[in-house]
Amino acid sequence: MASFSWTEEDVLRCCGSKRFAKELASASPFSDLHHAIQSARGIWFNKIDVAGWLEAFAAHPPIGSISPSVSQWSKEEQSAAIATATDTTLQELVDWNIRYQEKFGFVFLICASGRGTPEILAELKKRYVNRPIVELEIAAQEEMKIIELRLARLVKSDVGS
Amino acid sequence: MASFSWTEEDVLRCCGSKRFAKELASASPFSDLHHAIQSARGIWFNKIDVAGWLEAFAAHPPIGSISPSVSQWSKEEQSAAIATATDTTLQELVDWNIRYQEKFGFVFLICASGRGTPEILAELKKRYVNRPIVELEIAAQEEMKIIELRLARLVKSDVGS
């Protein structure tokens, strides 16, 4: 595979921080996915300030949300959660999401890929007791996992086009 | 000394986070300063979200600022810095403050009480290389030290009144 480049718009499909999109697009071209992810990690953890992290978090729907505005990528990432949800667990997830958001000021973020609703709910309850600064760092790590999955999709969709 | 209570307005003189002011005022009355500071620490580190921390940071002028809007308490806390500043070090402090703010998105915070400008400048340069999340936590710890000094002043001014 030849080297490839991304525009800011490409990167914004993977992460809602405008500064991240600008920095990663500027770091193009990349020799392969591994190279792109290494750059993305360096930028995300070292160059994006806290306001940029919060901007990225705000681009996610609450987990379990079935609003029509939820992107296809979010839906696919949450397919295991949706498949294992009952009305009761889904309602519990909605309630705990609200409590979480009230405490921390941002949506509960978890790389949901392959995780069922009971597991996500257990994780949410466990993380709810954390101090805000601890939870901010965990959320940023989860966001990075989501970014990695989406950058891989972006590479595949480039190859296919 | 009898127990004492603070209003939200009292606490806002010590820290710009409205949530912090509300929580600490609600935790009144306090038996003594130690009791008040223990409550303040618990609230600041466990109950104030990241947006609340940023709100508190935003209430501080850049260190070394001589704007007329700087509060008397800020001026007194920075008196050692002002006394040891030369035109050159003051300009360097202004320049580094701007660089810091561009990287992290908030003003450089340090409990300046008793510290000269060369020491503050050296600390700023050392902290500038930190990751944003690391610097956020250091800034929150410095903010707490400033809050403690100001709560002590508040107690003294209550006693004097």
PDB file of C-alpha atoms in Angstrom:
ATOM      1  CA  MET A   1       0.000   0.000   0.000  1.00  0.00           C
ATOM      2  CA  ALA A   2       1.291   3.445  -0.937  1.00  0.00           C
ATOM      3  CA  SER A   3       1.423   6.268   1.578  1.00  0.00           C
ATOM      4  CA  PHE A   4      -1.790   8.188   2.129  1.00  0.00           C
ATOM      5  CA  SER A   5      -2.937  11.581   3.371  1.00  0.00           C
ATOM      6  CA  TRP A   6      -5.994  12.798   5.254  1.00  0.00           C
ATOM      7  CA  THR A   7      -7.779  16.144   5.171  1.00  0.00           C
ATOM      8  CA  GLU A   8      -9.152  17.788   8.312  1.00  0.00           C
ATOM      9  CA  GLU A   9     -12.654  16.704   7.219  1.00  0.00           C
ATOM     10  CA  ASP A  10     -11.515  13.062   7.021  1.00  0.00           C
ATOM     11  CA  VAL A  11     -10.118  13.223  10.567  1.00  0.00           C
ATOM     12  CA  LEU A  12     -13.206  15.006  11.925  1.00  0.00           C
ATOM     13  CA  ARG A  13     -15.206  11.863  11.045  1.00  0.00           C
ATOM     14  CA  CYS A  14     -13.044  10.065  13.626  1.00  0.00           C
ATOM     15  CA  CYS A  15     -12.750  12.723  16.353  1.00  0.00           C
ATOM     16  CA  GLY A  16     -14.628  15.962  17.025  1.00  0.00           C
ATOM     17  CA  SER A  17     -11.626  18.044  18.165  1.00  0.00           C
ATOM     18  CA  LYS A  18     -10.815  20.606  15.468  1.00  0.00           C
ATOM     19  CA  ARG A  19      -7.266  21.031  16.740  1.00  0.00           C
ATOM     20  CA  PHE A  20      -6.701  17.274  16.569  1.00  0.00           C
ATOM     21  CA  ALA A  21      -8.058  17.188  13.009  1.00  0.00           C
ATOM     22  CA  LYS A  22      -5.794  20.030  11.962  1.00  0.00           C
ATOM     23  CA  GLU A  23      -2.677  18.540  13.579  1.00  0.00           C
ATOM     24  CA  LEU A  24      -3.218  15.022  12.231  1.00  0.00           C
ATOM     25  CA  ALA A  25      -3.985  16.275   8.715  1.00  0.00           C
ATOM     26  CA  SER A  26      -0.768  18.353   8.896  1.00  0.00           C
ATOM     27  CA  ALA A  27       1.184  15.254   9.945  1.00  0.00           C
ATOM     28  CA  SER A  28       0.173  13.466   6.695  1.00  0.00           C
ATOM     29  CA  PRO A  29       1.260  11.614   4.620  1.00  0.00           C
ATOM     30  CA  PHE A  30       1.516   8.325   6.532  1.00  0.00           C
ATOM     31  CA  SER A  31       3.328   5.226   5.353  1.00  0.00           C
ATOM     32  CA  ASP A  32       0.742   2.856   6.879  1.00  0.00           C
ATOM     33  CA  LEU A  33      -2.000   2.623   9.515  1.00  0.00           C
ATOM     34  CA  HIS A  34       0.495   1.940  12.308  1.00  0.00           C
ATOM     35  CA  HIS A  35       2.371   5.141  11.442  1.00  0.00           C
ATOM     36  CA  ALA A  36      -0.888   7.147  11.369  1.00  0.00           C
ATOM     37  CA  ILE A  37      -1.993   5.769  14.758  1.00  0.00           C
ATOM     38  CA  GLN A  38       1.379   6.546  16.349  1.00  0.00           C
ATOM     39  CA  SER A  39       1.043  10.148  15.136  1.00  0.00           C
ATOM     40  CA  ALA A  40      -2.565  10.317  16.321  1.00  0.00           C
ATOM     41  CA  ARG A  41      -1.644   9.066  19.809  1.00  0.00           C
ATOM     42  CA  GLY A  42       1.206  11.563  20.125  1.00  0.00           C
ATOM     43  CA  ILE A  43      -1.062  14.444  19.138  1.00  0.00           C
ATOM     44  CA  TRP A  44      -4.052  13.358  21.232  1.00  0.00           C
ATOM     45  CA  PHE A  45      -2.165  12.877  24.499  1.00  0.00           C
ATOM     46  CA  ASN A  46       0.500  15.601  24.190  1.00  0.00           C
ATOM     47  CA  LYS A  47      -0.861  18.428  22.084  1.00  0.00           C
ATOM     48  CA  ILE A  48      -4.616  18.565  22.628  1.00  0.00           C
ATOM     49  CA  ASP A  49      -5.590  20.666  25.622  1.00  0.00           C
ATOM     50  CA  VAL A  50      -8.409  19.820  28.012  1.00  0.00           C
ATOM     51  CA  ALA A  51     -10.901  22.012  26.133  1.00  0.00           C
ATOM     52  CA  GLY A  52     -10.052  20.041  22.960  1.00  0.00           C
ATOM     53  CA  TRP A  53     -10.705  16.739  24.759  1.00  0.00           C
ATOM     54  CA  LEU A  54     -14.075  18.034  25.965  1.00  0.00           C
ATOM     55  CA  GLU A  55     -14.885  19.177  22.414  1.00  0.00           C
ATOM     56  CA  ALA A  56     -14.166  15.653  21.147  1.00  0.00           C
ATOM     57  CA  PHE A  57     -16.277  14.039  23.904  1.00  0.00           C
ATOM     58  CA  ALA A  58     -19.190  16.359  23.067  1.00  0.00           C
ATOM     59  CA  ALA A  59     -19.321  14.940  19.527  1.00  0.00           C
ATOM     60  CA  HIS A  60     -20.512  11.558  20.894  1.00  0.00           C
ATOM     61  CA  PRO A  61     -24.163  10.690  21.520  1.00  0.00           C
ATOM     62  CA  PRO A  62     -24.910   9.225  24.974  1.00  0.00           C
ATOM     63  CA  ILE A  63     -24.245   5.482  24.748  1.00  0.00           C
ATOM     64  CA  GLY A  64     -27.426   3.540  24.005  1.00  0.00           C
ATOM     65  CA  SER A  65     -28.992   6.571  22.328  1.00  0.00           C
ATOM     66  CA  ILE A  66     -31.279   5.635  19.442  1.00  0.00           C
ATOM     67  CA  SER A  67     -31.710   9.183  18.141  1.00  0.00           C
ATOM     68  CA  PRO A  68     -31.787   9.378  14.309  1.00  0.00           C
ATOM     69  CA  SER A  69     -28.866  11.826  14.431  1.00  0.00           C
ATOM     70  CA  VAL A  70     -26.497   9.106  15.704  1.00  0.00           C
ATOM     71  CA  SER A  71     -23.906   8.375  13.004  1.00  0.00           C
ATOM     72  CA  GLN A  72     -23.676   5.017  11.253  1.00  0.00           C
ATOM     73  CA  TRP A  73     -20.213   4.457  12.770  1.00  0.00           C
ATOM     74  CA  SER A  74     -21.538   5.036  16.299  1.00  0.00           C
ATOM     75  CA  LYS A  75     -24.418   2.629  15.610  1.00  0.00           C
ATOM     76  CA  GLU A  76     -22.088  -0.088  14.356  1.00  0.00           C
ATOM     77  CA  GLU A  77     -19.693   0.377  17.288  1.00  0.00           C
ATOM     78  CA  GLN A  78     -22.620  -0.076  19.651  1.00  0.00           C
ATOM     79  CA  SER A  79     -24.231  -2.993  17.818  1.00  0.00           C
ATOM     80  CA  ALA A  80     -23.294  -5.549  20.515  1.00  0.00           C
ATOM     81  CA  ALA A  81     -24.713  -3.246  23.195  1.00  0.00           C
ATOM     82  CA  ILE A  82     -27.963  -2.776  21.304  1.00  0.00           C
ATOM     83  CA  ALA A  83     -28.284  -6.525  20.605  1.00  0.00           C
ATOM     84  CA  THR A  84     -27.970  -7.402  24.311  1.00  0.00           C
ATOM     85  CA  ALA A  85     -30.165  -4.588  25.669  1.00  0.00           C
ATOM     86  CA  THR A  86     -33.581  -5.129  27.193  1.00  0.00           C
ATOM     87  CA  ASP A  87     -36.027  -2.300  27.884  1.00  0.00           C
ATOM     88  CA  THR A  88     -35.003  -2.398  31.536  1.00  0.00           C
ATOM     89  CA  THR A  89     -31.240  -2.301  31.021  1.00  0.00           C
ATOM     90  CA  LEU A  90     -31.603   0.359  28.327  1.00  0.00           C
ATOM     91  CA  GLN A  91     -33.591   2.547  30.733  1.00  0.00           C
ATOM     92  CA  GLU A  92     -30.991   1.955  33.450  1.00  0.00           C
ATOM     93  CA  LEU A  93     -28.259   2.965  31.007  1.00  0.00           C
ATOM     94  CA  VAL A  94     -30.122   6.195  30.167  1.00  0.00           C
ATOM     95  CA  ASP A  95     -30.562   7.001  33.882  1.00  0.00           C
ATOM     96  CA  TRP A  96     -26.921   6.323  34.770  1.00  0.00           C
ATOM     97  CA  ASN A  97     -25.742   8.331  31.762  1.00  0.00           C
ATOM     98  CA  ILE A  98     -27.618  11.336  33.141  1.00  0.00           C
ATOM     99  CA  ARG A  99     -26.102  10.875  36.622  1.00  0.00           C
ATOM    100  CA  TYR A 100     -22.650  10.495  35.088  1.00  0.00           C
ATOM    101  CA  GLN A 101     -23.038  13.625  32.975  1.00  0.00           C
ATOM    102  CA  GLU A 102     -24.228  15.628  35.980  1.00  0.00           C
ATOM    103  CA  LYS A 103     -21.150  14.637  37.983  1.00  0.00           C
ATOM    104  CA  PHE A 104     -18.480  14.947  35.280  1.00  0.00           C
ATOM    105  CA  GLY A 105     -19.932  17.416  32.769  1.00  0.00           C
ATOM    106  CA  PHE A 106     -19.435  15.157  29.724  1.00  0.00           C
ATOM    107  CA  VAL A 107     -20.992  11.963  28.301  1.00  0.00           C
ATOM    108  CA  PHE A 108     -19.855   8.546  29.520  1.00  0.00           C
ATOM    109  CA  LEU A 109     -17.311   7.366  26.954  1.00  0.00           C
ATOM    110  CA  ILE A 110     -16.378   3.757  26.406  1.00  0.00           C
ATOM    111  CA  CYS A 111     -15.033   1.936  23.409  1.00  0.00           C
ATOM    112  CA  ALA A 112     -18.246  -0.077  23.058  1.00  0.00           C
ATOM    113  CA  SER A 113     -17.120  -2.295  20.210  1.00  0.00           C
ATOM    114  CA  GLY A 114     -18.005  -5.893  21.113  1.00  0.00           C
ATOM    115  CA  ARG A 115     -19.333  -5.050  24.578  1.00  0.00           C
ATOM    116  CA  GLY A 116     -22.828  -5.955  25.726  1.00  0.00           C
ATOM    117  CA  THR A 117     -25.117  -3.642  27.669  1.00  0.00           C
ATOM    118  CA  PRO A 118     -24.655  -5.419  31.055  1.00  0.00           C
ATOM    119  CA  GLU A 119     -20.868  -5.032  30.787  1.00  0.00           C
ATOM    120  CA  ILE A 120     -21.149  -1.349  29.789  1.00  0.00           C
ATOM    121  CA  LEU A 121     -23.567  -0.662  32.632  1.00  0.00           C
ATOM    122  CA  ALA A 122     -21.265  -2.355  35.169  1.00  0.00           C
ATOM    123  CA  GLU A 123     -18.336  -0.307  33.899  1.00  0.00           C
ATOM    124  CA  LEU A 124     -20.331   2.933  34.099  1.00  0.00           C
ATOM    125  CA  LYS A 125     -21.288   2.266  37.732  1.00  0.00           C
ATOM    126  CA  LYS A 126     -17.682   1.375  38.606  1.00  0.00           C
ATOM    127  CA  ARG A 127     -16.281   4.518  36.968  1.00  0.00           C
ATOM    128  CA  TYR A 128     -18.955   6.809  38.448  1.00  0.00           C
ATOM    129  CA  VAL A 129     -17.200   6.856  41.840  1.00  0.00           C
ATOM    130  CA  ASN A 130     -13.915   8.159  40.351  1.00  0.00           C
ATOM    131  CA  ARG A 131     -12.563  11.636  40.975  1.00  0.00           C
ATOM    132  CA  PRO A 132     -13.258  13.947  37.980  1.00  0.00           C
ATOM    133  CA  ILE A 133      -9.570  14.190  36.952  1.00  0.00           C
ATOM    134  CA  VAL A 134      -9.201  10.390  36.999  1.00  0.00           C
ATOM    135  CA  GLU A 135     -12.334   9.976  34.929  1.00  0.00           C
ATOM    136  CA  LEU A 136     -11.146  12.612  32.451  1.00  0.00           C
ATOM    137  CA  GLU A 137      -8.015  10.580  31.758  1.00  0.00           C
ATOM    138  CA  ILE A 138      -9.946   7.300  31.389  1.00  0.00           C
ATOM    139  CA  ALA A 139     -12.407   8.981  29.007  1.00  0.00           C
ATOM    140  CA  ALA A 140      -9.488  10.328  26.944  1.00  0.00           C
ATOM    141  CA  GLN A 141      -8.015   6.801  26.716  1.00  0.00           C
ATOM    142  CA  GLU A 142     -11.385   5.379  25.615  1.00  0.00           C
ATOM    143  CA  GLU A 143     -11.720   8.175  23.053  1.00  0.00           C
ATOM    144  CA  MET A 144      -8.288   7.228  21.668  1.00  0.00           C
ATOM    145  CA  LYS A 145      -9.417   3.587  21.263  1.00  0.00           C
ATOM    146  CA  ILE A 146     -12.479   4.798  19.340  1.00  0.00           C
ATOM    147  CA  ILE A 147     -10.273   7.052  17.179  1.00  0.00           C
ATOM    148  CA  GLU A 148      -8.010   4.086  16.356  1.00  0.00           C
ATOM    149  CA  LEU A 149     -10.943   1.968  15.203  1.00  0.00           C
ATOM    150  CA  ARG A 150     -12.246   4.813  13.072  1.00  0.00           C
ATOM    151  CA  LEU A 151      -8.870   5.622  11.507  1.00  0.00           C
ATOM    152  CA  ALA A 152      -8.670   1.956  10.481  1.00  0.00           C
ATOM    153  CA  ARG A 153     -12.104   2.291   8.868  1.00  0.00           C
ATOM    154  CA  LEU A 154     -10.943   5.433   7.097  1.00  0.00           C
ATOM    155  CA  VAL A 155      -7.971   3.562   5.619  1.00  0.00           C
ATOM    156  CA  LYS A 156     -10.246   0.728   4.466  1.00  0.00           C
ATOM    157  CA  SER A 157     -12.715   3.138   2.894  1.00  0.00           C
ATOM    158  CA  ASP A 158      -9.836   4.907   1.109  1.00  0.00           C
ATOM    159  CA  VAL A 159      -8.606   1.585  -0.250  1.00  0.00           C
ATOM    160  CA  GLY A 160     -12.076   0.723  -1.422  1.00  0.00           C
ATOM    161  CA  SER A 161     -12.662   4.011  -3.181  1.00  0.00           C
TER     162      SER A 161
ATOM    163  CA  MET B   1     -13.388  30.881  68.477  1.00  0.00           C
ATOM    164  CA  ALA B   2     -17.015  29.994  67.823  1.00  0.00           C
ATOM    165  CA  SER B   3     -18.086  28.147  64.704  1.00  0.00           C
ATOM    166  CA  PHE B   4     -18.570  30.258  61.601  1.00  0.00           C
ATOM    167  CA  SER B   5     -20.441  30.136  58.283  1.00  0.00           C
ATOM    168  CA  TRP B   6     -19.711  31.435  54.813  1.00  0.00           C
ATOM    169  CA  THR B   7     -22.055  32.577  52.065  1.00  0.00           C
ATOM    170  CA  GLU B   8     -21.457  31.756  48.397  1.00  0.00           C
ATOM    171  CA  GLU B   9     -20.264  35.358  47.902  1.00  0.00           C
ATOM    172  CA  ASP B  10     -17.641  34.913  50.650  1.00  0.00           C
ATOM    173  CA  VAL B  11     -16.310  31.760  49.012  1.00  0.00           C
ATOM    174  CA  LEU B  12     -16.313  33.326  45.531  1.00  0.00           C
ATOM    175  CA  ARG B  13     -13.685  35.797  46.804  1.00  0.00           C
ATOM    176  CA  CYS B  14     -11.423  32.764  47.294  1.00  0.00           C
ATOM    177  CA  CYS B  15     -12.280  30.689  44.193  1.00  0.00           C
ATOM    178  CA  GLY B  16     -14.130  31.513  40.962  1.00  0.00           C
ATOM    179  CA  SER B  17     -15.994  28.181  40.624  1.00  0.00           C
ATOM    180  CA  LYS B  18     -19.691  28.763  41.344  1.00  0.00           C
ATOM    181  CA  ARG B  19     -20.252  25.098  42.122  1.00  0.00           C
ATOM    182  CA  PHE B  20     -17.408  25.137  44.623  1.00  0.00           C
ATOM    183  CA  ALA B  21     -18.820  28.271  46.293  1.00  0.00           C
ATOM    184  CA  LYS B  22     -22.250  26.685  46.526  1.00  0.00           C
ATOM    185  CA  GLU B  23     -20.970  23.388  47.939  1.00  0.00           C
ATOM    186  CA  LEU B  24     -18.649  24.980  50.501  1.00  0.00           C
ATOM    187  CA  ALA B  25     -21.285  27.454  51.675  1.00  0.00           C
ATOM    188  CA  SER B  26     -23.696  24.495  52.067  1.00  0.00           C
ATOM    189  CA  ALA B  27     -21.112  22.640  54.141  1.00  0.00           C
ATOM    190  CA  SER B  28     -21.064  25.525  56.701  1.00  0.00           C
ATOM    191  CA  PRO B  29     -20.866  25.988  59.640  1.00  0.00           C
ATOM    192  CA  PHE B  30     -17.242  25.039  60.382  1.00  0.00           C
ATOM    193  CA  SER B  31     -15.757  24.564  63.837  1.00  0.00           C
ATOM    194  CA  ASP B  32     -12.384  26.064  62.832  1.00  0.00           C
ATOM    195  CA  LEU B  33     -10.167  26.856  59.841  1.00  0.00           C
ATOM    196  CA  HIS B  34      -8.779  23.294  59.700  1.00  0.00           C
ATOM    197  CA  HIS B  35     -12.315  21.920  59.438  1.00  0.00           C
ATOM    198  CA  ALA B  36     -13.185  24.409  56.686  1.00  0.00           C
ATOM    199  CA  ILE B  37     -10.051  23.552  54.704  1.00  0.00           C
ATOM    200  CA  GLN B  38     -10.696  19.808  54.987  1.00  0.00           C
ATOM    201  CA  SER B  39     -14.196  20.372  53.571  1.00  0.00           C
ATOM    202  CA  ALA B  40     -12.826  22.644  50.843  1.00  0.00           C
ATOM    203  CA  ARG B  41     -10.244  20.036  49.776  1.00  0.00           C
ATOM    204  CA  GLY B  42     -12.845  17.269  49.638  1.00  0.00           C
ATOM    205  CA  ILE B  43     -15.145  19.368  47.493  1.00  0.00           C
ATOM    206  CA  TRP B  44     -12.448  20.766  45.204  1.00  0.00           C
ATOM    207  CA  PHE B  45     -10.834  17.412  44.341  1.00  0.00           C
ATOM    208  CA  ASN B  46     -13.889  15.115  44.380  1.00  0.00           C
ATOM    209  CA  LYS B  47     -16.961  17.117  43.449  1.00  0.00           C
ATOM    210  CA  ILE B  48     -15.860  19.877  41.081  1.00  0.00           C
ATOM    211  CA  ASP B  49     -15.803  18.763  37.453  1.00  0.00           C
ATOM    212  CA  VAL B  50     -13.171  19.805  34.934  1.00  0.00           C
ATOM    213  CA  ALA B  51     -15.327  22.675  33.630  1.00  0.00           C
ATOM    214  CA  GLY B  52     -15.545  23.980  37.227  1.00  0.00           C
ATOM    215  CA  TRP B  53     -11.749  23.846  37.565  1.00  0.00           C
ATOM    216  CA  LEU B  54     -11.366  25.789  34.306  1.00  0.00           C
ATOM    217  CA  GLU B  55     -13.932  28.328  35.554  1.00  0.00           C
ATOM    218  CA  ALA B  56     -11.858  28.845  38.725  1.00  0.00           C
ATOM    219  CA  PHE B  57      -8.604  29.176  36.760  1.00  0.00           C
ATOM    220  CA  ALA B  58     -10.212  31.779  34.475  1.00  0.00           C
ATOM    221  CA  ALA B  59     -10.840  34.046  37.491  1.00  0.00           C
ATOM    222  CA  HIS B  60      -7.056  34.607  37.886  1.00  0.00           C
ATOM    223  CA  PRO B  61      -5.119  37.338  36.083  1.00  0.00           C
ATOM    224  CA  PRO B  62      -1.952  36.161  34.296  1.00  0.00           C
ATOM    225  CA  ILE B  63       0.847  36.138  36.865  1.00  0.00           C
ATOM    226  CA  GLY B  64       2.856  39.383  36.785  1.00  0.00           C
ATOM    227  CA  SER B  65      -0.114  41.267  35.350  1.00  0.00           C
ATOM    228  CA  ILE B  66      -0.256  44.871  36.536  1.00  0.00           C
ATOM    229  CA  SER B  67      -3.720  45.586  35.161  1.00  0.00           C
ATOM    230  CA  PRO B  68      -5.832  47.799  37.483  1.00  0.00           C
ATOM    231  CA  SER B  69      -8.508  45.090  37.539  1.00  0.00           C
ATOM    232  CA  VAL B  70      -6.217  42.712  39.488  1.00  0.00           C
ATOM    233  CA  SER B  71      -7.651  42.190  42.975  1.00  0.00           C
ATOM    234  CA  GLN B  72      -5.864  43.364  46.124  1.00  0.00           C
ATOM    235  CA  TRP B  73      -5.470  39.728  47.254  1.00  0.00           C
ATOM    236  CA  SER B  74      -3.800  38.751  43.960  1.00  0.00           C
ATOM    237  CA  LYS B  75      -1.475  41.756  44.257  1.00  0.00           C
ATOM    238  CA  GLU B  76      -0.466  40.845  47.801  1.00  0.00           C
ATOM    239  CA  GLU B  77       0.051  37.176  46.896  1.00  0.00           C
ATOM    240  CA  GLN B  78       2.387  38.292  44.102  1.00  0.00           C
ATOM    241  CA  SER B  79       4.234  40.966  46.110  1.00  0.00           C
ATOM    242  CA  ALA B  80       7.495  38.939  46.300  1.00  0.00           C
ATOM    243  CA  ALA B  81       7.331  38.339  42.541  1.00  0.00           C
ATOM    244  CA  ILE B  82       6.768  42.023  41.806  1.00  0.00           C
ATOM    245  CA  ALA B  83       9.569  43.072  44.186  1.00  0.00           C
ATOM    246  CA  THR B  84      12.124  40.811  42.455  1.00  0.00           C
ATOM    247  CA  ALA B  85      11.061  41.536  38.879  1.00  0.00           C
ATOM    248  CA  THR B  86      13.139  43.517  36.414  1.00  0.00           C
ATOM    249  CA  ASP B  87      11.784  44.831  33.108  1.00  0.00           C
ATOM    250  CA  THR B  88      13.486  41.931  31.346  1.00  0.00           C
ATOM    251  CA  THR B  89      12.199  39.136  33.598  1.00  0.00           C
ATOM    252  CA  LEU B  90       8.723  40.668  33.642  1.00  0.00           C
ATOM    253  CA  GLN B  91       8.655  40.706  29.833  1.00  0.00           C
ATOM    254  CA  GLU B  92       9.910  37.117  29.765  1.00  0.00           C
ATOM    255  CA  LEU B  93       7.138  36.150  32.183  1.00  0.00           C
ATOM    256  CA  VAL B  94       4.518  37.806  29.955  1.00  0.00           C
ATOM    257  CA  ASP B  95       5.882  35.987  26.870  1.00  0.00           C
ATOM    258  CA  TRP B  96       5.991  32.576  28.580  1.00  0.00           C
ATOM    259  CA  ASN B  97       2.500  33.095  30.002  1.00  0.00           C
ATOM    260  CA  ILE B  98       1.211  33.544  26.457  1.00  0.00           C
ATOM    261  CA  ARG B  99       3.005  30.382  25.255  1.00  0.00           C
ATOM    262  CA  TYR B 100       1.654  28.465  28.248  1.00  0.00           C
ATOM    263  CA  GLN B 101      -1.893  29.641  27.653  1.00  0.00           C
ATOM    264  CA  GLU B 102      -1.690  28.720  23.951  1.00  0.00           C
ATOM    265  CA  LYS B 103      -0.616  25.177  24.830  1.00  0.00           C
ATOM    266  CA  PHE B 104      -2.923  24.485  27.767  1.00  0.00           C
ATOM    267  CA  GLY B 105      -5.889  26.828  27.249  1.00  0.00           C
ATOM    268  CA  PHE B 106      -5.732  28.365  30.748  1.00  0.00           C
ATOM    269  CA  VAL B 107      -3.451  30.773  32.653  1.00  0.00           C
ATOM    270  CA  PHE B 108      -0.300  29.527  34.378  1.00  0.00           C
ATOM    271  CA  LEU B 109      -1.293  29.009  38.010  1.00  0.00           C
ATOM    272  CA  ILE B 110       1.160  28.938  40.872  1.00  0.00           C
ATOM    273  CA  CYS B 111       0.783  29.727  44.536  1.00  0.00           C
ATOM    274  CA  ALA B 112       3.050  32.779  44.205  1.00  0.00           C
ATOM    275  CA  SER B 113       3.118  33.713  47.871  1.00  0.00           C
ATOM    276  CA  GLY B 114       6.752  34.313  48.863  1.00  0.00           C
ATOM    277  CA  ARG B 115       8.174  33.344  45.462  1.00  0.00           C
ATOM    278  CA  GLY B 116      10.386  35.665  43.418  1.00  0.00           C
ATOM    279  CA  THR B 117      10.051  36.163  39.677  1.00  0.00           C
ATOM    280  CA  PRO B 118      13.154  34.072  38.733  1.00  0.00           C
ATOM    281  CA  GLU B 119      11.745  31.089  40.649  1.00  0.00           C
ATOM    282  CA  ILE B 120       8.290  31.492  39.091  1.00  0.00           C
ATOM    283  CA  LEU B 121       9.784  31.779  35.607  1.00  0.00           C
ATOM    284  CA  ALA B 122      11.920  28.660  36.115  1.00  0.00           C
ATOM    285  CA  GLU B 123       8.831  26.758  37.315  1.00  0.00           C
ATOM    286  CA  LEU B 124       6.785  27.931  34.323  1.00  0.00           C
ATOM    287  CA  LYS B 125       9.434  26.729  31.863  1.00  0.00           C
ATOM    288  CA  LYS B 126       9.727  23.379  33.669  1.00  0.00           C
ATOM    289  CA  ARG B 127       5.956  22.832  33.689  1.00  0.00           C
ATOM    290  CA  TYR B 128       5.502  23.950  30.070  1.00  0.00           C
ATOM    291  CA  VAL B 129       6.763  20.581  28.762  1.00  0.00           C
ATOM    292  CA  ASN B 130       4.119  18.607  30.690  1.00  0.00           C
ATOM    293  CA  ARG B 131       1.242  16.768  29.036  1.00  0.00           C
ATOM    294  CA  PRO B 132      -2.023  18.790  29.298  1.00  0.00           C
ATOM    295  CA  ILE B 133      -3.664  16.319  31.736  1.00  0.00           C
ATOM    296  CA  VAL B 134      -0.607  16.390  34.033  1.00  0.00           C
ATOM    297  CA  GLU B 135      -0.549  20.175  33.977  1.00  0.00           C
ATOM    298  CA  LEU B 136      -4.289  20.308  34.719  1.00  0.00           C
ATOM    299  CA  GLU B 137      -3.759  18.347  37.913  1.00  0.00           C
ATOM    300  CA  ILE B 138      -0.777  20.489  39.001  1.00  0.00           C
ATOM    301  CA  ALA B 139      -2.775  23.668  38.316  1.00  0.00           C
ATOM    302  CA  ALA B 140      -5.671  22.305  40.405  1.00  0.00           C
ATOM    303  CA  GLN B 141      -3.253  21.599  43.296  1.00  0.00           C
ATOM    304  CA  GLU B 142      -1.812  25.133  43.071  1.00  0.00           C
ATOM    305  CA  GLU B 143      -5.352  26.553  42.965  1.00  0.00           C
ATOM    306  CA  MET B 144      -6.137  24.630  46.159  1.00  0.00           C
ATOM    307  CA  LYS B 145      -3.084  26.176  47.898  1.00  0.00           C
ATOM    308  CA  ILE B 146      -4.306  29.644  46.853  1.00  0.00           C
ATOM    309  CA  ILE B 147      -7.810  28.811  48.120  1.00  0.00           C
ATOM    310  CA  GLU B 148      -6.374  27.735  51.501  1.00  0.00           C
ATOM    311  CA  LEU B 149      -4.487  31.035  51.916  1.00  0.00           C
ATOM    312  CA  ARG B 150      -7.602  32.980  51.007  1.00  0.00           C
ATOM    313  CA  LEU B 151      -9.908  31.025  53.317  1.00  0.00           C
ATOM    314  CA  ALA B 152      -7.471  31.839  56.133  1.00  0.00           C
ATOM    315  CA  ARG B 153      -7.729  35.528  55.209  1.00  0.00           C
ATOM    316  CA  LEU B 154     -11.504  35.235  55.188  1.00  0.00           C
ATOM    317  CA  VAL B 155     -11.452  33.830  58.734  1.00  0.00           C
ATOM    318  CA  LYS B 156      -9.163  36.648  59.888  1.00  0.00           C
ATOM    319  CA  SER B 157     -11.330  39.310  58.271  1.00  0.00           C
ATOM    320  CA  ASP B 158     -14.409  37.754  59.929  1.00  0.00           C
ATOM    321  CA  VAL B 159     -12.671  37.845  63.297  1.00  0.00           C
ATOM    322  CA  GLY B 160     -11.675  41.448  62.772  1.00  0.00           C
ATOM    323  CA  SER B 161     -15.135  42.586  61.811  1.00  0.00           C
TER     324      SER B 161
END
